[in-house]
Each structure stands twice: as C-alpha cells, then as structure tokens.
Coordinates of C-alpha atoms in Angstrom, one line a residue:
M13 CA -50.7 171.0 53.9
T14 CA -50.3 167.9 51.8
K15 CA -49.6 164.7 53.7
T16 CA -46.3 163.0 53.0
R17 CA -46.7 159.7 51.0
V18 CA -44.5 156.7 51.7
A19 CA -43.6 153.4 50.0
I20 CA -41.9 150.6 52.0
A21 CA -40.3 147.3 51.0
A22 CA -39.3 145.0 53.9
S23 CA -38.4 141.5 54.7
S24 CA -42.0 140.6 55.5
L25 CA -45.4 141.9 54.7
L26 CA -46.0 142.3 58.4
A27 CA -43.0 144.6 58.7
A28 CA -43.9 146.7 55.6
Q29 CA -47.5 147.1 56.9
A30 CA -46.1 148.4 60.2
G31 CA -44.2 151.1 58.4
A32 CA -47.4 152.1 56.5
F33 CA -49.4 152.0 59.8
V34 CA -47.3 154.4 61.8
T35 CA -47.2 157.0 58.9
R36 CA -51.0 157.0 58.3
E37 CA -51.4 160.4 60.0
K38 CA -47.9 161.9 59.7
G39 CA -44.3 160.7 59.4
N40 CA -41.7 160.2 56.7
A41 CA -39.6 157.5 55.2
V42 CA -37.3 157.3 58.2
D43 CA -40.3 156.7 60.5
A44 CA -41.6 154.0 58.2
A45 CA -38.3 152.2 57.8
V46 CA -37.5 152.2 61.5
A47 CA -41.0 150.9 62.4
S48 CA -40.6 148.2 59.8
T49 CA -37.1 147.2 61.0
L50 CA -38.3 146.9 64.6
V51 CA -41.0 144.5 63.5
S52 CA -38.4 142.5 61.5
I53 CA -35.8 142.2 64.3
C54 CA -38.4 141.0 66.8
T55 CA -40.5 138.7 64.6
E56 CA -38.1 137.2 62.0
L57 CA -37.2 134.5 64.6
G58 CA -33.8 132.9 64.0
I59 CA -33.0 135.2 61.1
M60 CA -32.8 138.3 63.4
A61 CA -32.7 139.4 67.0
P62 CA -33.1 142.6 69.0
G63 CA -29.5 142.1 70.2
A64 CA -28.1 142.8 66.7
G65 CA -26.1 145.4 64.9
G66 CA -26.8 147.3 61.7
F67 CA -26.5 150.4 59.5
I68 CA -28.9 153.1 58.4
T69 CA -28.2 155.1 55.2
L70 CA -30.4 158.0 54.4
W71 CA -30.5 160.9 51.9
D72 CA -32.9 163.7 50.9
S73 CA -33.0 164.2 47.2
Q74 CA -34.3 167.7 47.6
G75 CA -31.9 170.7 48.0
T76 CA -28.2 170.2 48.8
S77 CA -28.4 167.9 51.8
E78 CA -25.6 165.3 52.1
P79 CA -26.2 161.5 52.6
V80 CA -25.4 160.0 56.0
T81 CA -24.9 156.5 57.4
I82 CA -25.7 155.8 61.0
D83 CA -23.2 153.1 62.2
A84 CA -25.1 150.9 64.7
Y85 CA -23.0 147.8 64.3
V86 CA -21.7 145.6 67.0
E87 CA -18.5 146.1 69.0
M88 CA -15.9 143.8 70.5
P89 CA -16.9 143.5 74.2
G90 CA -14.7 142.8 77.2
R91 CA -14.1 146.2 78.9
G92 CA -12.8 145.7 82.4
L93 CA -12.0 142.0 82.0
N94 CA -8.6 140.5 82.3
P95 CA -7.5 139.7 78.8
Q96 CA -5.6 136.6 80.1
K97 CA -8.7 135.3 81.7
Q98 CA -11.4 136.1 79.2
P99 CA -14.1 133.3 79.2
Q100 CA -14.4 131.3 76.0
N101 CA -17.8 129.7 76.2
A102 CA -18.6 129.3 72.5
Q103 CA -19.2 126.1 70.7
E104 CA -18.5 125.4 67.0
V105 CA -21.4 124.0 65.0
I106 CA -21.9 123.0 61.4
F107 CA -25.2 123.3 59.6
E108 CA -26.5 123.0 56.0
Y109 CA -27.5 126.3 54.4
G110 CA -26.4 126.7 50.7
G111 CA -23.7 124.2 51.5
L112 CA -22.1 123.4 54.8
M113 CA -21.7 126.5 57.1
K114 CA -19.5 126.6 60.2
T115 CA -20.0 129.1 63.0
R116 CA -19.6 129.5 66.8
I117 CA -22.6 130.0 69.1
G118 CA -23.3 130.4 72.8
Y119 CA -22.6 133.2 75.3
G120 CA -19.0 133.7 74.2
S121 CA -20.1 134.5 70.6
I122 CA -22.1 137.6 71.5
A123 CA -20.8 141.0 70.6
T124 CA -22.1 144.3 72.0
P125 CA -25.3 145.1 70.0
G126 CA -26.1 148.5 68.5
I127 CA -29.1 148.3 66.3
L128 CA -31.5 149.7 68.9
A129 CA -29.3 152.7 69.6
G130 CA -29.1 153.4 65.8
L131 CA -32.8 153.2 65.3
E132 CA -33.5 155.6 68.1
M133 CA -30.9 158.0 66.8
A134 CA -32.5 157.9 63.3
I135 CA -36.0 158.7 64.8
K136 CA -34.7 161.5 67.0
R137 CA -32.6 163.2 64.3
Y138 CA -34.5 162.5 61.1
G139 CA -38.0 161.2 61.9
E140 CA -41.2 163.1 62.5
L141 CA -42.7 160.6 64.9
S142 CA -41.7 159.9 68.5
W143 CA -39.9 156.7 69.6
P144 CA -42.9 155.3 71.4
E145 CA -45.0 155.8 68.2
V146 CA -42.7 153.8 66.0
I147 CA -42.1 151.0 68.6
A148 CA -45.9 150.5 69.3
P149 CA -46.6 148.1 66.4
T150 CA -43.8 145.7 67.4
Q151 CA -44.9 145.8 71.0
Q152 CA -48.5 145.0 70.1
L153 CA -47.5 142.1 67.7
T154 CA -45.3 140.4 70.3
E155 CA -48.1 140.7 72.9
N156 CA -51.0 139.7 70.7
G157 CA -49.3 137.3 68.4
F158 CA -47.9 137.2 64.9
P159 CA -47.6 134.5 62.2
L160 CA -44.2 133.0 61.7
S161 CA -42.9 134.2 58.3
W162 CA -41.9 131.7 55.6
G163 CA -38.4 133.1 55.5
A164 CA -37.9 132.5 59.3
A165 CA -39.4 129.0 59.1
E166 CA -37.1 128.1 56.2
Y167 CA -34.0 129.3 58.1
L168 CA -35.1 127.5 61.3
K169 CA -35.4 124.2 59.4
Y170 CA -31.6 124.3 59.0
T171 CA -30.6 125.9 62.3
H172 CA -33.2 125.0 65.0
D173 CA -31.4 121.9 66.1
T174 CA -27.8 123.2 66.1
I175 CA -28.3 126.8 67.1
F176 CA -31.7 127.2 68.8
S177 CA -32.1 124.0 70.8
W178 CA -29.3 124.1 73.3
H179 CA -30.8 127.1 75.2
P180 CA -34.0 126.1 77.1
Q181 CA -35.9 129.3 76.4
S182 CA -35.0 129.3 72.7
Y183 CA -36.1 125.7 72.4
H184 CA -39.4 126.4 74.3
I185 CA -40.4 129.3 71.9
L186 CA -39.5 127.5 68.7
H187 CA -40.8 124.0 69.4
H188 CA -44.0 122.3 70.4
H189 CA -44.3 120.1 73.5
N190 CA -43.8 117.0 71.3
G191 CA -40.5 118.5 70.0
S192 CA -41.7 119.4 66.5
L193 CA -40.5 122.8 65.1
V194 CA -43.0 125.6 64.7
Q195 CA -44.1 126.1 61.1
A196 CA -44.7 129.1 58.8
G197 CA -48.0 130.7 59.6
E198 CA -48.3 129.5 63.2
I199 CA -49.0 132.3 65.7
I200 CA -46.2 133.2 68.0
T201 CA -46.5 135.3 71.2
L202 CA -43.5 136.7 73.1
P203 CA -44.9 138.2 76.3
Q204 CA -41.5 138.8 77.9
L205 CA -40.2 140.6 74.8
S206 CA -43.5 142.6 74.7
Q207 CA -42.9 143.8 78.3
T208 CA -39.3 144.8 77.4
L209 CA -40.5 146.8 74.4
K210 CA -42.9 148.6 76.7
T211 CA -40.0 149.6 78.9
L212 CA -37.9 150.7 75.9
A213 CA -40.8 152.8 74.6
H214 CA -41.2 154.5 77.9
E215 CA -37.6 154.9 79.0
G216 CA -35.8 154.9 75.6
V217 CA -33.0 152.6 74.6
A218 CA -31.0 153.9 77.6
A219 CA -32.8 151.2 79.6
F220 CA -31.1 148.6 77.3
Y221 CA -27.6 150.1 77.7
T222 CA -27.5 151.6 81.2
G223 CA -30.8 150.6 83.0
A224 CA -32.1 147.4 84.6
I225 CA -32.4 145.6 81.3
G226 CA -28.7 146.3 80.6
D227 CA -27.8 144.9 84.1
K228 CA -29.7 141.7 83.3
I229 CA -28.0 141.3 79.9
A230 CA -24.4 141.8 81.3
G231 CA -25.1 139.7 84.3
E232 CA -26.5 136.7 82.4
I233 CA -23.7 136.8 79.7
L234 CA -20.8 137.2 82.1
D235 CA -22.2 134.4 84.4
N236 CA -22.3 132.0 81.5
G237 CA -18.9 132.6 80.0
G238 CA -19.5 135.6 77.7
L239 CA -17.7 138.9 77.4
I240 CA -20.2 141.7 77.6
T241 CA -19.9 143.9 80.7
T242 CA -22.1 146.8 81.9
T243 CA -19.2 149.1 80.9
D244 CA -19.4 147.8 77.3
L245 CA -23.2 148.5 77.2
A246 CA -22.8 152.0 78.8
S247 CA -20.0 152.9 76.4
Y248 CA -21.9 152.0 73.3
H249 CA -23.0 154.9 71.0
A250 CA -24.3 154.9 67.4
I251 CA -22.1 157.0 65.1
E252 CA -22.9 159.1 62.1
R253 CA -20.5 158.6 59.2
Q254 CA -20.0 159.8 55.6
P255 CA -21.1 157.1 53.2
I256 CA -19.0 155.9 50.2
R257 CA -20.2 157.7 47.1
F258 CA -19.8 156.7 43.5
E259 CA -21.6 157.1 40.1
C260 CA -23.5 154.5 38.1
G261 CA -24.9 155.9 34.9
E262 CA -26.9 159.0 35.8
W263 CA -27.3 157.9 39.3
E264 CA -25.2 159.1 42.3
V265 CA -25.0 156.4 44.8
A266 CA -24.3 156.5 48.6
T267 CA -23.6 153.2 50.4
N268 CA -22.2 151.8 53.6
P269 CA -18.7 153.0 54.7
V270 CA -16.2 151.4 57.1
P271 CA -16.4 149.5 59.3
S272 CA -18.6 147.7 56.8
I273 CA -16.9 146.4 53.7
G274 CA -20.1 145.5 51.9
G275 CA -20.5 149.0 50.5
A276 CA -16.9 149.1 49.2
C277 CA -17.3 145.7 47.5
L278 CA -20.6 146.9 45.9
A279 CA -19.0 150.1 44.7
A280 CA -15.9 148.2 43.3
I281 CA -18.0 145.8 41.3
V282 CA -20.2 148.5 39.8
L283 CA -17.1 150.8 39.1
L284 CA -15.4 147.9 37.2
F285 CA -18.4 147.9 34.8
E286 CA -18.8 151.6 34.4
K287 CA -16.2 152.1 31.6
E288 CA -17.8 149.2 29.6
P289 CA -21.5 149.0 30.6
V290 CA -23.1 145.7 30.0
S291 CA -26.2 145.9 27.8
V292 CA -27.2 142.2 27.9
W293 CA -26.3 139.1 29.8
N294 CA -24.7 136.6 27.5
E295 CA -22.0 134.0 27.9
D296 CA -19.2 136.7 27.5
T297 CA -20.7 139.2 29.9
V298 CA -21.6 136.6 32.5
K299 CA -18.0 135.4 32.4
R300 CA -16.9 139.0 32.9
L301 CA -19.3 139.3 35.9
V302 CA -17.7 136.1 37.3
E303 CA -14.2 137.6 36.9
V304 CA -15.1 140.9 38.4
Q305 CA -16.7 139.3 41.4
Q306 CA -13.7 137.0 41.8
A307 CA -11.3 140.0 41.7
V308 CA -13.3 142.1 44.2
L309 CA -14.0 139.2 46.6
N310 CA -10.4 138.0 46.5
F311 CA -9.3 141.4 47.5
R312 CA -11.9 141.5 50.2
Y313 CA -10.8 138.1 51.7
H314 CA -7.1 138.9 51.5
H315 CA -7.2 142.3 53.0
F316 CA -10.2 142.8 55.4
H317 CA -9.7 140.7 58.5
D318 CA -10.2 142.1 62.0
M319 CA -8.4 145.4 61.5
D320 CA -9.1 148.8 63.1
S321 CA -11.1 151.4 61.1
K322 CA -8.0 153.4 60.1
A323 CA -6.4 150.3 58.5
I324 CA -9.6 149.2 56.8
N325 CA -10.2 152.8 55.4
L326 CA -6.8 152.6 53.7
K327 CA -7.6 149.3 52.2
V328 CA -11.1 150.5 51.0
S329 CA -9.4 153.5 49.3
Q330 CA -7.0 151.1 47.6
L331 CA -9.8 148.9 46.5
L332 CA -11.9 151.7 45.0
N333 CA -8.9 153.3 43.4
L334 CA -8.0 150.0 41.7
A335 CA -11.6 149.5 40.6
E336 CA -11.8 153.0 39.1
K337 CA -8.7 152.3 37.0
G338 CA -9.6 148.7 36.2
H339 CA -6.5 147.3 37.9
L340 CA -7.9 144.4 39.9
K341 CA -6.7 141.7 37.6
P342 CA -3.9 140.5 40.0
Y343 CA -6.7 139.3 42.3
L344 CA -8.4 137.1 39.7
H345 CA -6.3 134.1 40.9
S346 CA -5.6 134.6 44.4
P347 CA -28.1 134.7 57.1
S348 CA -28.6 136.2 58.2
T349 CA -29.7 139.7 57.7
I350 CA -32.9 141.7 57.2
H351 CA -33.3 144.8 55.1
T352 CA -35.9 147.6 54.9
S353 CA -36.1 150.4 52.3
A354 CA -38.5 153.4 52.3
V355 CA -38.9 156.5 50.2
D356 CA -41.4 159.4 50.6
S357 CA -42.9 162.1 48.4
E358 CA -40.6 164.7 49.9
G359 CA -37.6 162.9 48.3
L360 CA -36.3 161.3 51.5
A361 CA -34.9 157.8 51.2
C362 CA -33.9 155.5 54.1
S363 CA -32.2 152.1 53.8
I364 CA -31.7 149.9 56.9
S365 CA -29.8 146.6 57.1
A366 CA -29.4 144.7 60.4
S367 CA -27.8 141.4 61.2
A368 CA -27.5 139.0 64.2
G369 CA -25.1 136.7 62.4
Y370 CA -26.4 133.2 62.5
G371 CA -27.8 133.7 66.0
S372 CA -26.2 132.7 69.3
G373 CA -29.2 130.8 70.5
V374 CA -29.2 132.9 73.7
I375 CA -32.3 134.6 75.2
I376 CA -31.7 136.7 78.3
P377 CA -34.1 135.5 81.0
E378 CA -37.1 137.7 81.8
T379 CA -36.4 140.0 78.7
G380 CA -37.3 137.9 75.7
L381 CA -34.2 139.3 74.0
W382 CA -32.4 137.1 71.5
F383 CA -28.7 137.9 70.8
N384 CA -26.2 137.8 67.9
N385 CA -23.3 135.4 67.4
T386 CA -21.1 138.0 65.5
L387 CA -17.9 137.0 67.3
G388 CA -18.5 133.5 66.0
E389 CA -18.8 134.4 62.3
L390 CA -15.6 132.7 61.2
E391 CA -15.7 134.1 57.6
L392 CA -15.6 137.7 59.0
H393 CA -13.8 137.4 62.3
P394 CA -11.5 134.4 62.4
D395 CA -9.4 136.0 65.1
A396 CA -12.0 137.9 67.0
E397 CA -10.4 137.0 70.4
Q398 CA -7.4 139.1 69.4
L399 CA -9.4 142.3 69.0
S400 CA -9.4 145.0 71.7
P401 CA -12.7 145.9 73.5
G402 CA -14.6 148.7 71.8
I403 CA -13.5 148.0 68.2
R404 CA -16.4 148.0 65.7
L405 CA -16.5 144.7 63.9
V406 CA -16.4 144.2 60.1
S407 CA -19.7 143.7 58.3
N408 CA -20.9 142.7 54.8
M409 CA -24.0 144.9 55.0
A410 CA -24.6 147.6 52.4
P411 CA -27.7 149.7 52.9
T412 CA -27.7 152.0 49.9
V413 CA -29.5 155.1 48.6
A414 CA -29.2 156.7 45.2
R415 CA -30.6 159.7 43.4
K416 CA -30.7 161.3 39.9
P417 CA -30.7 165.0 39.0
D418 CA -34.4 164.8 38.1
G419 CA -35.3 164.1 41.7
S420 CA -35.7 160.3 41.4
I421 CA -34.6 158.6 44.6
L422 CA -33.9 154.9 45.4
A423 CA -33.4 153.1 48.7
I424 CA -32.1 149.5 48.3
G425 CA -30.4 146.8 50.2
S426 CA -30.3 143.1 50.9
P427 CA -29.5 140.3 53.4
G428 CA -27.2 137.5 52.4
A429 CA -23.7 137.8 54.0
S430 CA -21.0 137.9 51.3
R431 CA -23.8 137.7 48.7
I432 CA -25.1 141.2 49.6
A433 CA -22.6 143.2 47.5
T434 CA -22.9 140.8 44.5
A435 CA -26.7 140.8 44.6
L436 CA -27.0 144.6 44.8
A437 CA -24.4 145.1 42.1
Q438 CA -26.3 142.8 39.7
V439 CA -29.5 144.7 40.4
F440 CA -27.8 148.0 39.7
L441 CA -26.4 146.7 36.5
N442 CA -29.8 145.3 35.4
F443 CA -31.7 148.4 36.4
I444 CA -29.2 151.1 35.2
H445 CA -27.1 149.6 32.5
Q446 CA -29.6 147.2 30.9
K447 CA -32.7 149.4 31.5
M448 CA -34.8 146.7 33.1
S449 CA -37.7 147.7 35.3
L450 CA -36.9 147.7 39.0
S451 CA -39.1 144.6 39.4
Q452 CA -37.3 142.8 36.5
A453 CA -33.9 143.8 37.8
I454 CA -34.6 142.3 41.2
A455 CA -36.2 139.1 39.9
Y456 CA -33.5 138.4 37.3
P457 CA -31.3 135.3 38.0
R458 CA -28.1 135.9 39.9
L459 CA -24.7 134.4 40.4
H460 CA -22.1 134.5 43.2
V461 CA -18.5 133.5 43.1
E462 CA -17.6 131.3 46.1
I463 CA -14.1 132.5 47.1
L464 CA -14.0 130.4 50.3
S465 CA -14.8 127.2 48.5
E466 CA -12.1 124.5 48.4
F467 CA -12.2 124.8 44.6
P468 CA -13.3 127.8 42.4
T469 CA -17.1 127.6 42.4
V470 CA -19.8 129.7 40.8
S471 CA -23.2 129.3 42.3
F472 CA -26.0 130.6 40.0
E473 CA -29.7 130.5 39.4
V474 CA -30.9 128.8 36.2
G475 CA -31.7 131.3 33.5
L476 CA -28.2 132.9 33.3
P477 CA -26.1 131.8 30.3
V478 CA -23.3 130.4 32.3
N479 CA -20.5 128.6 30.3
L480 CA -17.2 128.9 32.0
G481 CA -15.3 125.8 30.8
T482 CA -13.4 123.5 33.0
E483 CA -11.6 126.0 35.2
W484 CA -14.7 126.5 37.4
I485 CA -17.0 124.2 39.3
T486 CA -20.6 125.4 38.7
Q487 CA -23.4 124.9 41.2
P488 CA -26.8 125.6 39.6
F489 CA -29.9 126.4 41.6
P490 CA -33.0 125.3 39.7
Q491 CA -35.2 127.9 41.4
P492 CA -34.6 131.4 42.7
S493 CA -33.1 131.0 46.2
M494 CA -32.8 133.3 49.3
Y495 CA -29.2 132.1 49.3
F496 CA -28.6 134.9 46.8
G497 CA -30.1 137.5 49.1
G498 CA -33.5 139.2 49.3
V499 CA -33.3 142.6 47.8
Q500 CA -35.8 145.2 49.1
A501 CA -36.1 148.4 47.1
A502 CA -38.3 151.5 47.3
Y503 CA -38.3 154.0 44.4
F504 CA -39.8 157.4 43.8
S505 CA -39.7 159.3 40.5
P506 CA -41.4 162.7 39.9
E507 CA -42.4 161.4 36.5
T508 CA -43.7 157.9 37.3
G509 CA -44.4 158.0 41.0
F510 CA -43.8 155.3 43.7
L511 CA -42.7 151.7 43.4
A512 CA -41.8 149.3 46.2
V513 CA -40.4 145.9 45.2
A514 CA -39.8 143.0 47.6
D515 CA -37.6 140.1 46.4
S516 CA -39.6 136.9 46.1
R517 CA -36.5 135.0 47.2
R518 CA -37.2 136.1 50.8
E519 CA -41.0 136.4 50.7
G520 CA -40.7 140.1 51.5
G521 CA -43.6 142.5 51.5
V522 CA -44.4 146.0 50.3
A523 CA -46.8 148.7 51.6
Y524 CA -47.8 152.2 50.6
Q525 CA -49.2 155.0 52.8
G526 CA -51.2 157.9 51.3
I527 CA -50.5 156.8 47.7
M528 CA -53.6 154.9 46.8
D529 CA -55.9 156.7 49.2
N530 CA -59.1 158.1 47.7

C-alpha cells in the first residue's frame, strides 16, 4: 500500500514540521493540520492561546464527498448567572498595531472557548491517527522548550505592556527578571501547560470541559469577575456545518459559514469580480478593488453585529445575492489569528483558522492555559453584554478549500481580523484570474479598505498602482506587513504535484512528508 503524502503550510516552521512529523508513518491532511494547529495555539505566545475558538474546513477532492466546516468558535458565557448581577471585570486598553487599536481585556473579556473540542472532533471523524498521537509534539515542545517565533515576538512588542503585564503569570513567562521582554529565538518552556496537555492526551478534551481542568477554569474566572461557569463548559460542543460554496473560474470553493462572516465577505468580493475578471492590476482595476472592498465591508459593518445565527444567515444570503447580481453599489458610501493548511496525495484538503482575539492576558493557575478576549473585541462585539449565554459569537475567519474537476485541491486561509477576507480574495484573484503562480499570488502587494477609520482610508503595500484622487486618504506600507494577513496555502495537482506556500509577512513555515523521500 502506498503511503499518503502530505504538504503543510503553517504560521511557523515549528508548527509545519509537527504536522510532517506525526504523518511520517501514517496519517492524512487532517492529522497534519491538527498537529500543526496544536503547536501554533500553544507556542505562538500572545498571538494565540489554547483557550481560543476556530473553524475547520475540509474536503476530499475524490469521489462525491461534500465539504464540511467544523464550528469550534467561542460562545457567550454566563449560564446560571443572574443577568442583572453579571460581573464586568474587563478593562479597556489601547495599543499600537497598524494604527491605534482599542480592546477590552481581563477575566470579563473571556468567552467560552471551543478550538480544542473542534480539533478533537476533526481527528476522531476524519483523521487516521489517535488524539494522543497528534498532541504529542506540542506536549514535548512545551516541556523541553521551543524558540519564540518572530511573529509572536513582533506582536508582543505592541501588546506585552498593555495586555500581558497586568497578570502575574503572563508577565513572568514573557519577561526576564530585569523586566525586559523575551525576544525572537529565545527558548521558552511551559511546564504547567505541558502537564495539562498530558492530561488532555490521556483523558481527551472532556477534561477541559467537564473534568478537573474545567473546574479550575470556571472557578478562577468566576472568582475574578468573569462569566464562564462549569455549565458553560459542559454545554459546549463543536458543530458540523455546511460551508458557503461559490465558483471562481474553474474552481469550486467552500468557505466558512455562519456564525463566521469572513467566508461570506470573501465570497462576495470574489463574486463581484467573476463577471468581469481582472487580468492585470493597474490604476483602474485597483480602484475597482477598493470600491468592491468598500461595498462588501460597508455591508458587513452595517448588518453583522451581535445577532443570532438565523438573523445572520438571512443577511449572508442577502449579501451573496447582491454580490452575484452586482448590486452592492448603495454600500459604496455608507491579531490575532493563526492558520494552517494541509493537503495530501489522496485529495484531502484541511484548512484550520483559530483566534484568541487580542488576548485577555489571563493564565489559569496550575494549568498554563492562556485565554481569549473575544468579548472585548469591540469591532466585532460592541454590545456583547446584551447577548444570551450559549450564542456563538461572530468571527472574521475564513478557512477555505477549493477543488477543480481535474482533481486539483487547495487549502488556504489567513490571520488578520477584517483583513482576512480581503487578503484571501486578492490571492484568489491573483491565482485564478491573473494566472500567477501560488507563490506569486501570495507575495503580491495587497490593499485593505479601512471602513472603521474616521476618514475613508486605503492601506496598501508599495508596489500596487494606487491612484485614488482626493476622496481617499492613502496609507502606504513601504514593506510587506503582517497587518495584511499571513496567508498559508497547500496545493496538490495531479499534473504538477505538491506545493506549500507560507506568507513571508508572518514568517510562516512549510513542510512535506513522504514527498521528497528517497
């Protein structure tokens, strides 16, 4: 029997190599992507956290199988609490990251996390390895030590003081005795997290949601003014959903559905270009790209705030219908995430995005577990306190898979908050409409329309022919910046073979298993 071959693109070389390592004897793209993601959420300090949420989209290009998205995103907590007496221990902070960013941190900003439940579900239903096998590399790295990645060090430069210094355990891990911040390449050990991972490997993620670990999580958060109860944790379940599907050229694309809105925005941008594909980026087509982004993002910010899934679904249908007909003109004037992509020689593609928001700064004592600040993401949830416990929160993430009739398969995604959909759309347009290579499509300069700016602003990387006149403020970035995301893509074609591409904006990494073996 021929061994399955796998290609992985991840947010760090360390994560990509973990995916290759676990599939050295057996395993598939799901095993590789999950192992890589576990390393990312535990070693990309500040950027990510085990107490996060995410989505997993996968598709087998062989046969008639349908794509599926596992919704492992965060929920509004507070089951069993008196709504009139809910604690509000969250502090508003401002930090510089691609401009001034405002968010809320602390125990009261933490939503019920779901990524671990989703990753375990993916392994049990679609993987070939066991849960202990895919968690082993992360457990060993946290025990023996790992180098802090450049991306994590860069993010911490902006956030260590405001987000990760108020909590004693966070401060201790991220700073030296003299108060200086840890730097890229320094070796970090997380012995308490390593022990927690051993427990999760042995007992499964049930230990996180209903076991002793869950009791510690809920107890610590409630005692310090947060909202998560043991009932919230015990009630959490990852959910399989049908992805949004659309066509781009010869490719059939499946991307993240509700409660995420990132997939809908990605689909709308691409659909608005389908009737008039763009063959080259010049001043006219760049202006068109700005107008399309403005229309879609204006619709997004006017219509997708803290609603239940039924209401969001109706708005998504409206957005996609308007995009297909090109009727979005009325809307022209109105961190921290990680991503892993993997494909294998059997035609299976797996795309995983996860986010902890900007980070709450909280570590649960004796567990080593950092947690999200999703309730404090003001651009997504300005009125989170009005939501009922158990509602899945809105997300910008868009893990995506695509396939062609010839058996080609692509897994792709990106971090970058509201820049996720715009980054991925530009890569699709570069790769499919303009026939760039996948590497060229990802490296090409990007732009993003800043809908929430006080004045209409287009941020862009130098190299794009941007000439918008006086109606826009333009903010050029002289070098490629991780502000515009960090696209990770893995591709397999029966004709040309495997290719994994990691965006240099995020210092990602790629790895192959069984492809270059002699």
